[in-house]
Coordinates of C-alpha atoms in Angstrom, one line a residue:
Chain K
X1 CA 0.1 0.2 0.2
X2 CA 1.1 3.5 0.1
X3 CA 0.7 4.1 3.6
X4 CA 4.6 5.9 4.7
X5 CA 6.5 4.8 8.1
X6 CA 5.0 7.5 9.5
X7 CA 1.0 6.8 8.5
X8 CA 1.5 2.9 10.1
X9 CA 2.8 4.5 13.6
X10 CA -0.3 6.4 13.4
X11 CA -2.4 3.9 12.7
X12 CA -0.9 1.3 14.9
X13 CA 0.7 2.9 18.4
X14 CA 1.7 -0.1 19.3
X15 CA 4.7 -0.4 16.9
X16 CA 4.8 -3.1 14.4
X17 CA 7.8 -1.7 13.8
X18 CA 9.9 -5.3 13.8
X19 CA 7.6 -6.5 11.4
X20 CA 7.3 -3.7 9.1
X21 CA 10.5 -4.2 7.1
X22 CA 8.2 -3.7 4.5
X23 CA 7.2 -0.5 4.5
X24 CA 3.3 -2.1 4.3
X25 CA 2.2 -1.2 7.7
X26 CA -1.5 -1.6 8.4
X27 CA -2.8 -3.2 5.7
X28 CA -6.5 -3.1 5.5
X29 CA -6.3 -6.6 4.1
X30 CA -4.1 -7.5 7.3
X31 CA -7.4 -9.8 9.5
X32 CA -6.4 -8.5 13.5
X33 CA -5.0 -11.6 14.2
X34 CA -2.2 -11.6 13.0
X35 CA 0.9 -8.9 13.6
X36 CA 2.0 -8.4 10.4
X37 CA 1.3 -9.0 6.4
X38 CA 4.1 -11.7 6.5
X39 CA 2.7 -13.9 9.3
X40 CA -0.7 -13.7 7.4
X41 CA 0.7 -15.0 4.3
X42 CA 3.1 -17.8 5.9
X43 CA -0.2 -19.0 7.4
X44 CA -2.6 -19.4 4.7
X45 CA 0.4 -21.2 2.3
X46 CA 1.5 -23.9 5.6
X47 CA -2.9 -24.3 5.7
X48 CA -2.8 -24.6 2.5
X49 CA 0.3 -26.8 1.7
X50 CA -2.0 -29.2 4.9
X51 CA -4.6 -29.1 2.8
X52 CA -3.1 -30.2 0.1
X53 CA -1.7 -33.1 2.1
X54 CA -4.7 -33.7 2.4
X55 CA -5.8 -33.9 -0.7
X56 CA -2.9 -36.2 -1.4
X57 CA -3.7 -39.0 1.5
X58 CA -7.6 -38.4 -0.2
X59 CA -6.1 -40.1 -4.0
X60 CA -4.6 -42.7 -1.9
X61 CA -6.9 -44.4 -1.5
X62 CA -8.0 -45.3 -4.8
X63 CA -4.7 -44.9 -5.6
X64 CA -3.7 -47.9 -3.2
X65 CA -6.8 -49.8 -4.8
X66 CA -4.7 -49.5 -9.0
X67 CA -2.1 -50.9 -7.5
X68 CA -3.6 -53.5 -5.2
X69 CA -5.7 -54.6 -8.4
X70 CA -3.1 -54.3 -10.8
X71 CA -0.7 -56.7 -8.9
X72 CA -3.2 -59.4 -8.3
X73 CA -5.0 -58.4 -11.8
X74 CA -2.4 -57.6 -14.4
X75 CA -4.2 -58.9 -17.6
X76 CA -7.4 -56.7 -17.1
X77 CA -5.4 -53.4 -16.5
X78 CA -3.8 -54.6 -20.2
X79 CA -6.8 -55.5 -21.1
X80 CA -8.9 -51.6 -20.9
X81 CA -6.1 -49.6 -21.3
X82 CA -5.9 -50.0 -25.0
X83 CA -9.5 -48.8 -24.8
X84 CA -8.3 -45.1 -23.5
X85 CA -6.7 -42.9 -26.2
X86 CA -2.6 -42.1 -26.2
X87 CA -3.1 -39.3 -27.9
X88 CA -6.0 -38.0 -25.6
X89 CA -4.0 -38.4 -22.4
X90 CA -1.4 -36.6 -23.5
X91 CA -3.7 -33.8 -25.0
X92 CA -4.9 -33.5 -21.7
X93 CA -1.4 -33.7 -19.7
X94 CA 0.6 -30.8 -22.1
X95 CA -2.6 -28.8 -21.7
X96 CA -2.7 -29.0 -18.0
X97 CA 1.1 -28.0 -17.8
X98 CA 0.2 -25.4 -20.1
X99 CA -2.0 -24.0 -17.5
X100 CA -0.2 -24.9 -14.9
X101 CA 2.1 -22.3 -16.7
X102 CA 0.5 -19.5 -17.3
X103 CA -1.2 -20.2 -13.1
X104 CA 2.5 -19.8 -12.3
X105 CA 2.7 -16.8 -14.3
X106 CA -0.4 -15.3 -13.1
X107 CA 0.9 -15.3 -9.8
X108 CA 3.4 -13.7 -10.7
X109 CA 2.1 -10.6 -12.0
X110 CA -0.2 -10.6 -9.1
X111 CA 3.1 -10.1 -7.2
X112 CA 4.4 -7.4 -8.7
X113 CA 0.8 -5.3 -9.8
X114 CA 0.4 -6.2 -13.4
X115 CA -3.1 -6.4 -13.0
X116 CA -4.4 -6.8 -17.3
X117 CA -1.5 -8.9 -17.3
X118 CA -2.8 -11.6 -14.2
X119 CA -6.0 -11.8 -15.3
X120 CA -5.5 -12.6 -18.9
X121 CA -2.7 -15.2 -17.6
X122 CA -5.8 -16.8 -14.9
X123 CA -8.2 -16.9 -18.3
X124 CA -5.5 -18.5 -20.5
X125 CA -5.5 -20.8 -17.5
X126 CA -9.0 -21.2 -17.1
X127 CA -9.2 -22.0 -20.8
X128 CA -7.4 -24.6 -20.3
X129 CA -8.9 -25.9 -17.1
X130 CA -12.0 -25.7 -19.5
X131 CA -10.7 -28.1 -22.8
X132 CA -9.6 -30.6 -20.4
X133 CA -12.5 -30.8 -19.2
X134 CA -14.0 -30.8 -22.4
X135 CA -11.8 -33.4 -24.0
X136 CA -13.2 -35.6 -20.7
X137 CA -16.0 -35.0 -21.6
X138 CA -15.7 -36.3 -24.8
X139 CA -13.8 -40.3 -23.7
X140 CA -16.3 -40.5 -21.1
X141 CA -19.4 -40.1 -23.4
X142 CA -16.7 -42.2 -26.2
X143 CA -16.9 -44.4 -23.0
X144 CA -20.6 -45.6 -22.1
X145 CA -21.3 -45.4 -26.6
X146 CA -18.9 -48.8 -26.0
X147 CA -20.9 -49.6 -23.0
X148 CA -17.2 -49.4 -21.3
X149 CA -18.5 -47.7 -18.0
X150 CA -17.9 -48.0 -14.2
X151 CA -19.3 -51.3 -12.8
X152 CA -23.4 -51.5 -13.6
X153 CA -23.0 -49.5 -16.7
X154 CA -20.0 -51.9 -17.9
X155 CA -21.6 -53.3 -21.1
X156 CA -19.3 -54.1 -23.0
X157 CA -18.9 -57.9 -22.7
X158 CA -22.7 -57.7 -24.0
X159 CA -22.0 -55.5 -26.7
X160 CA -19.4 -58.2 -27.8
X161 CA -21.6 -60.9 -27.0
X162 CA -24.1 -59.3 -29.4
X163 CA -22.2 -58.5 -31.8
X164 CA -20.8 -61.8 -31.7
X165 CA -24.3 -63.4 -32.3
X166 CA -25.4 -61.1 -34.9
X167 CA -22.7 -62.0 -37.3
X168 CA -23.0 -65.7 -36.9
X169 CA -26.8 -65.4 -37.8
X170 CA -26.6 -63.7 -40.6
X171 CA -23.5 -65.5 -41.7
X172 CA -25.8 -69.2 -41.6
X173 CA -28.6 -66.9 -43.2
X174 CA -26.6 -66.8 -46.3
X175 CA -24.7 -70.2 -46.2
X176 CA -28.6 -71.6 -46.0
X177 CA -29.8 -68.4 -48.8
X178 CA -27.4 -69.8 -51.1
X179 CA -28.2 -74.1 -50.5
X180 CA -31.5 -73.2 -51.5
X181 CA -30.8 -71.3 -54.5
X182 CA -28.6 -74.1 -55.3
X183 CA -31.4 -76.6 -55.0
X184 CA -34.0 -74.3 -56.3
X185 CA -31.5 -73.7 -59.5
X186 CA -31.3 -77.9 -59.6
X187 CA -35.2 -78.2 -59.1
X188 CA -35.7 -75.8 -62.1
X189 CA -33.0 -77.5 -64.5
X190 CA -34.7 -81.0 -63.6
X191 CA -38.6 -79.6 -64.7
X192 CA -37.1 -77.6 -67.3
X193 CA -35.2 -81.0 -68.7
X194 CA -38.4 -83.1 -67.7
X195 CA -40.3 -80.8 -69.9
X196 CA -43.3 -78.3 -68.7
X197 CA -44.2 -77.5 -65.2
X198 CA -43.3 -73.9 -66.5
X199 CA -46.0 -71.9 -63.7
X200 CA -43.5 -74.0 -60.9
X201 CA -40.2 -72.8 -63.4
X202 CA -41.2 -69.4 -63.1
X203 CA -42.4 -69.5 -58.8
X204 CA -38.7 -70.8 -58.1
X205 CA -37.1 -68.1 -60.1
X206 CA -38.9 -65.7 -58.5
X207 CA -38.2 -66.8 -55.3
X208 CA -34.4 -67.3 -56.2
X209 CA -34.5 -64.0 -57.1
X210 CA -36.3 -63.1 -53.3
X211 CA -33.4 -65.7 -51.6
X212 CA -30.3 -63.6 -54.3
X213 CA -32.3 -60.0 -53.0
X214 CA -32.3 -61.3 -49.4
X215 CA -28.4 -63.3 -49.0
X216 CA -27.0 -59.4 -50.9
X217 CA -29.7 -57.4 -48.3
X218 CA -27.2 -59.3 -45.7
X219 CA -24.1 -59.1 -46.8
X220 CA -24.1 -55.7 -47.2
X221 CA -25.5 -55.9 -43.3
X222 CA -22.8 -57.8 -42.5
X223 CA -19.8 -55.2 -41.7
X224 CA -22.3 -52.9 -40.0
X225 CA -22.8 -55.3 -37.8
X226 CA -19.4 -54.2 -36.2
X227 CA -20.0 -50.2 -36.3
X228 CA -24.1 -50.9 -35.3
X229 CA -22.4 -51.5 -31.7
X230 CA -18.6 -50.6 -32.0
X231 CA -18.4 -51.9 -28.4
X232 CA -15.0 -53.5 -29.2
X233 CA -14.4 -51.7 -32.4
X234 CA -12.0 -48.4 -32.6
X235 CA -11.6 -47.2 -35.2
X236 CA -14.6 -46.3 -37.4
X237 CA -13.7 -45.8 -40.5
X238 CA -12.4 -48.9 -41.0
X239 CA -15.2 -51.0 -41.2
X240 CA -15.0 -52.7 -43.8
X241 CA -11.1 -54.1 -42.4
X242 CA -12.7 -55.3 -39.6
X243 CA -15.0 -57.7 -41.7
X244 CA -12.1 -59.4 -42.7
X245 CA -10.6 -59.7 -39.4
X246 CA -12.6 -62.7 -39.2
X247 CA -10.5 -64.3 -41.4
X248 CA -6.8 -63.5 -40.9
X249 CA -6.6 -62.1 -37.7
X250 CA -5.1 -65.2 -36.4
X251 CA -2.4 -64.5 -39.4
X252 CA -2.4 -60.7 -38.4
X253 CA -2.2 -61.2 -34.5
X254 CA 1.3 -63.4 -35.3
X255 CA 3.0 -60.2 -37.1
X256 CA 2.4 -57.5 -34.0
X257 CA 5.2 -58.0 -31.4
X258 CA 4.5 -58.8 -28.0
X259 CA 1.6 -60.7 -28.9
X260 CA 3.2 -63.3 -31.0
X261 CA 2.9 -65.8 -28.2
X262 CA -0.8 -65.1 -26.8
X263 CA -2.3 -68.6 -28.0
X264 CA 0.8 -70.0 -26.0
X265 CA 0.6 -68.0 -22.8
X266 CA -3.2 -68.9 -23.0
X267 CA -2.6 -72.2 -23.3
X268 CA -0.2 -71.9 -20.1
X269 CA -2.9 -70.7 -18.5
X270 CA -5.4 -73.5 -19.4
X271 CA -7.3 -71.0 -20.2
X272 CA -8.6 -72.1 -24.8
X273 CA -7.2 -70.9 -27.2
X274 CA -8.4 -67.5 -29.1
X275 CA -11.5 -69.0 -31.5
X276 CA -11.8 -66.8 -34.4
X277 CA -15.0 -67.5 -34.4
X278 CA -15.4 -66.4 -31.4
X279 CA -13.1 -62.8 -31.0
X280 CA -14.0 -59.3 -30.8
X281 CA -11.7 -56.4 -33.6
X282 CA -9.9 -54.0 -32.0
X283 CA -6.8 -52.5 -33.8
X284 CA -4.2 -51.6 -31.9
X285 CA -3.2 -47.7 -33.4
X286 CA 0.4 -47.3 -30.9
X287 CA 1.4 -49.2 -33.8
X288 CA 2.3 -48.5 -37.8
X289 CA 1.7 -49.0 -41.2
X290 CA 0.9 -53.5 -42.1
X291 CA 2.2 -53.7 -37.9
X292 CA -1.3 -52.1 -37.5
X293 CA -3.4 -55.6 -36.6
X294 CA -5.8 -56.0 -34.9
X295 CA -6.2 -57.4 -31.6
X296 CA -8.7 -59.3 -30.3
X297 CA -10.6 -59.7 -26.9
X298 CA -13.3 -63.0 -25.9
X299 CA -16.2 -60.9 -24.4
X300 CA -15.0 -62.9 -21.6
X301 CA -12.1 -61.0 -21.2
X302 CA -13.8 -57.7 -21.9
X303 CA -15.7 -59.1 -19.2
X304 CA -12.9 -59.0 -17.1
X305 CA -11.8 -55.6 -17.6
X306 CA -14.6 -54.1 -15.6
X307 CA -12.8 -53.4 -12.8
X308 CA -10.1 -51.2 -14.4
X309 CA -12.9 -49.4 -16.0
X310 CA -14.3 -48.6 -12.3
X311 CA -10.9 -47.8 -11.0
X312 CA -10.2 -45.0 -13.9
X313 CA -14.1 -43.9 -14.2
X314 CA -13.5 -43.3 -9.8
X315 CA -9.9 -41.8 -9.9
X316 CA -10.0 -39.3 -13.2
X317 CA -14.0 -38.2 -12.3
X318 CA -12.7 -37.8 -8.5
X319 CA -9.9 -35.4 -10.4
X320 CA -12.3 -34.2 -13.0
X321 CA -14.5 -32.3 -9.7
X322 CA -11.2 -31.0 -8.4
X323 CA -10.4 -29.4 -12.5
X324 CA -13.6 -28.2 -12.3
X325 CA -13.3 -26.7 -8.5
X326 CA -10.4 -25.1 -8.9
X327 CA -12.1 -23.5 -12.7
X328 CA -14.3 -22.7 -10.7
X329 CA -11.3 -20.9 -8.0
X330 CA -9.8 -19.4 -11.3
X331 CA -12.9 -17.6 -12.3
X332 CA -12.8 -16.0 -9.0
X333 CA -9.9 -14.7 -8.9
X334 CA -9.9 -13.6 -12.4
X335 CA -12.8 -11.6 -11.3
X336 CA -11.3 -9.6 -7.8
X337 CA -7.6 -9.7 -10.0
X338 CA -10.2 -7.6 -12.5
X339 CA -11.3 -5.6 -9.8
X340 CA -7.7 -5.0 -9.1
X341 CA -8.0 -6.4 -5.6
X342 CA -4.6 -7.5 -5.3
X343 CA -0.8 -5.4 -4.7
X344 CA 2.4 -6.3 -3.9
X345 CA 1.5 -7.2 -0.1
X346 CA -1.7 -9.1 -0.4
X347 CA -2.1 -11.3 -3.5
X348 CA -2.4 -14.5 -1.5
X349 CA -5.7 -15.6 -3.3
X350 CA -3.5 -16.0 -6.4
X351 CA -1.0 -17.6 -4.4
X352 CA -3.0 -20.1 -2.6
X353 CA -5.2 -20.7 -5.5
X354 CA -2.1 -20.9 -7.2
X355 CA -1.4 -24.3 -5.1
X356 CA -4.2 -26.0 -5.7
X357 CA -4.8 -25.6 -9.5
X358 CA -0.5 -27.0 -9.0
X359 CA -2.4 -30.1 -7.3
X360 CA -4.4 -30.3 -10.1
X361 CA -2.0 -30.8 -12.4
X362 CA 0.6 -33.1 -10.0
X363 CA -2.0 -35.4 -9.8
X364 CA -2.7 -35.5 -13.8
X365 CA 0.9 -36.2 -14.0
X366 CA 1.0 -39.9 -12.3
X367 CA -3.0 -40.6 -13.3
X368 CA -1.7 -40.3 -17.2
X369 CA 0.9 -43.1 -17.6
X370 CA -0.6 -45.5 -14.9
X371 CA -4.3 -45.3 -17.0
X372 CA -2.7 -44.6 -20.1
X373 CA 0.8 -45.9 -20.8
X374 CA 0.6 -49.5 -19.3
X375 CA 2.8 -51.2 -20.4
Chain A
X1 CA 9.3 -2.5 -14.5
X2 CA 9.2 -5.4 -13.4
X3 CA 12.9 -5.8 -12.9
X4 CA 12.7 -2.8 -10.0
X5 CA 9.2 -4.3 -8.8
X6 CA 11.2 -7.3 -8.3
X7 CA 14.0 -6.1 -6.5
X8 CA 11.7 -4.4 -4.4
X9 CA 10.3 -7.1 -2.9
X10 CA 13.1 -9.2 -2.7
X11 CA 14.6 -8.4 0.9
X12 CA 14.7 -11.0 3.2
X13 CA 11.3 -13.0 3.4
X14 CA 11.0 -15.7 1.2
X15 CA 7.3 -15.7 1.0
X16 CA 8.0 -13.4 -1.5
X17 CA 9.7 -14.3 -4.0
X18 CA 8.8 -13.0 -7.1
X19 CA 10.0 -15.8 -10.2
X20 CA 12.2 -15.0 -13.3
X21 CA 9.4 -16.0 -16.7
X22 CA 12.5 -17.5 -18.2
X23 CA 12.9 -19.6 -15.5
X24 CA 9.0 -20.5 -15.8
X25 CA 9.9 -21.4 -19.2
X26 CA 12.1 -23.3 -18.9
X27 CA 10.4 -25.6 -16.3
X28 CA 7.3 -26.0 -18.4
X29 CA 9.5 -27.2 -21.4
X30 CA 11.3 -29.3 -19.9
X31 CA 7.8 -30.7 -18.2
X32 CA 6.5 -31.0 -22.3
X33 CA 9.8 -32.8 -22.8
X34 CA 9.1 -35.5 -20.3
X35 CA 5.9 -35.6 -21.1
X36 CA 7.0 -36.9 -24.7
X37 CA 9.6 -39.5 -22.9
X38 CA 7.1 -41.3 -21.0
X39 CA 5.1 -41.3 -23.9
X40 CA 8.3 -42.4 -25.9
X41 CA 9.2 -44.9 -23.7
X42 CA 5.8 -47.0 -23.6
X43 CA 7.9 -48.4 -27.3
X44 CA 10.0 -49.6 -25.5
X45 CA 9.3 -53.0 -23.9
X46 CA 10.9 -52.9 -20.0
X47 CA 8.6 -55.8 -18.6
X48 CA 7.7 -54.2 -15.6
X49 CA 10.6 -52.1 -15.5
X50 CA 8.8 -49.7 -17.8
X51 CA 6.3 -49.1 -14.3
X52 CA 9.0 -47.4 -13.2
X53 CA 10.2 -45.4 -15.9
X54 CA 6.8 -44.4 -16.1
X55 CA 6.8 -43.4 -11.9
X56 CA 10.5 -42.5 -12.5
X57 CA 9.5 -39.8 -15.3
X58 CA 6.3 -39.0 -12.7
X59 CA 8.0 -38.4 -9.8
X60 CA 10.5 -35.6 -12.1
X61 CA 7.5 -33.4 -12.9
X62 CA 6.1 -33.5 -9.9
X63 CA 9.9 -32.3 -8.3
X64 CA 10.2 -29.6 -11.1
X65 CA 6.1 -28.2 -10.8
X66 CA 6.1 -28.4 -7.2
X67 CA 10.0 -26.6 -6.1
X68 CA 9.6 -23.8 -9.1
X69 CA 5.2 -23.7 -9.9
X70 CA 4.2 -24.4 -6.0
X71 CA 7.3 -21.8 -5.0
X72 CA 8.7 -24.6 -2.2
X73 CA 12.3 -23.9 -3.4
X74 CA 11.5 -20.7 -2.1
X75 CA 9.4 -21.6 0.6
X76 CA 9.4 -22.1 4.3
X77 CA 10.8 -26.3 4.5
X78 CA 7.7 -26.9 6.4
X79 CA 5.6 -26.7 3.5
X80 CA 8.0 -28.8 1.5
X81 CA 7.5 -31.1 5.2
X82 CA 4.2 -31.2 4.5
X83 CA 4.2 -32.2 0.8
X84 CA 7.1 -35.1 1.7
X85 CA 5.5 -36.7 4.2
X86 CA 2.3 -37.3 3.1
X87 CA 3.7 -38.8 0.7
X88 CA 5.6 -41.0 2.3
X89 CA 2.8 -41.6 4.4
X90 CA 1.5 -42.8 1.1
X91 CA 3.9 -44.6 -0.5
X92 CA 3.9 -46.3 3.1
X93 CA 0.0 -47.5 2.2
X94 CA 0.5 -48.1 -0.7
X95 CA 3.6 -50.2 -0.3
X96 CA 2.4 -52.2 2.3
X97 CA -0.7 -52.6 1.2
X98 CA 1.1 -54.5 -2.5
X99 CA 3.4 -56.5 0.0
X100 CA 0.2 -58.1 1.0
X101 CA -2.1 -58.0 -2.3
X102 CA -1.4 -61.7 -2.2
X103 CA -3.7 -61.6 1.1
X104 CA -7.0 -59.7 -1.7
X105 CA -6.3 -61.8 -4.9
X106 CA -8.7 -64.7 -3.1
X107 CA -11.3 -62.3 -2.2
X108 CA -11.0 -59.7 -5.9
X109 CA -11.1 -63.5 -7.8
X110 CA -14.0 -64.3 -5.9
X111 CA -16.0 -60.7 -6.4
X112 CA -14.2 -61.1 -10.5
X113 CA -16.6 -64.0 -10.3
X114 CA -19.5 -63.5 -8.2
X115 CA -19.4 -60.4 -11.1
X116 CA -19.8 -62.6 -14.2
X117 CA -22.4 -64.7 -12.6
X118 CA -24.3 -62.2 -12.7
X119 CA -24.3 -61.2 -15.9
X120 CA -23.5 -64.7 -17.7
X121 CA -26.3 -65.4 -20.4
X122 CA -28.8 -68.2 -19.1
X123 CA -27.9 -70.6 -22.0
X124 CA -24.1 -70.1 -21.1
X125 CA -22.1 -72.9 -18.3
X126 CA -21.2 -71.7 -15.3
X127 CA -18.3 -69.7 -14.1
X128 CA -15.4 -70.9 -12.0
X129 CA -16.2 -72.1 -8.6
X130 CA -15.0 -69.2 -6.2
X131 CA -11.4 -70.8 -4.3
X132 CA -12.2 -72.3 -2.0
X133 CA -10.7 -70.2 1.1
X134 CA -8.5 -72.1 2.5
X135 CA -5.8 -72.9 -0.5
X136 CA -4.8 -69.5 -1.2
X137 CA -2.8 -69.6 -4.1
X138 CA 0.3 -67.2 -2.6
X139 CA 3.0 -68.0 -5.1
X140 CA 0.8 -67.9 -8.4
X141 CA -0.3 -64.5 -7.0
X142 CA 3.0 -63.7 -5.6
X143 CA 4.8 -64.0 -9.5
X144 CA 1.8 -61.9 -11.0
X145 CA 2.4 -59.4 -8.9
X146 CA 6.2 -59.2 -10.0
X147 CA 4.0 -57.5 -13.4

């Protein structure tokens, strides 16, 4: 503030000389139970740090669940993380890091009384949080539409089974119809050879035409069956290739590094080898070019991955709540900064909100590799 | 203006330390680089060490954020003690739980089997029976825990 030392002494007859070396004197923002601004700022920071310690411990319970489940059933973590997009996880990491950077800069701007800059930087920080939540909303939406929600919302295995059943039924129907067409052609040939019965030939020809139409419709629908409920088929643009999966998956599987011995591992565990008719397609986005093959998960494997998604939603959900709270605090601080309420001596609110925001960033720094980058 | 203002607040009290923009930018670039490294390293199959590498890089990033963005370098050491104390107790909590994780394996398997039984279609074969409480397969659990 602009008070001089003399004014300070008048306003403060008990003399806080020994604390007054900053020259800020009796700041109106100084609460009466503190001796001076220094003590107030230090106490506030310590209180914030104690709160952050409790936050770390609160997340700790969920991290503990993560590690214990991972230690005991690693397979489902390996399956589950393949349905999370590394790109968007990394994108969100960069967003949060950038907003942490602008937040730290905003604290500096507040300390230096750079009001406009401070408001702008807080605004950018807020937008960073908004972007993060936007990406998270899209990710969550995709998970739910794929039946990969937490707890009772986990239906990916049912979806996979439905797709497989529909696909198998359609394939069987096509085979039956084609056999029928062949039989009817034989009948027509017989009728023509024996002469006469032109009515019967006509009706058979009409039936054949109808059957052919049905077959064509079914064949057209086959690839779309994967598309109809993409519970486990990630790349919607390439469903034409997914159709191919049923035939070539065994060969393709062996192309992929790291999965070549998958059936051997399954055999060692007493599990049956993959039945190529009982597989769900999945394109491994981590690989490039010819290495991009379709990974496969049976409905049983997908069912086993349900706890991974519960842990994923609990951890990222609690973190998301923190991001939303932090965004609200940043908005509040931004409005106060715009009103010019912060000075070189009184900027603790910016500082403390900054600490909170950095903690949110810090937790995501651990969440990203643990959930998205499981190897 | 910034340089004079910085000096006027720079004498003595650590809580008023103003961090320079160049230092903040440097830390930010380092964090971006480490994010790239943590993604890039997943290309290599290091077995169980992938987890440790990922956690190690994340810890370095957390150190950078705490030290510079959160001002711990210039703060009262007691704030650092709060953070490190919470982290140590967290490690203790998780570490002891992992050491004991074989004890939970049976419960987890039973939980998974129960959950499976609820959603298995009617025509499907029955889910495997839960492992009896008297035969915890500690050796196998330990092997799995290493992943």
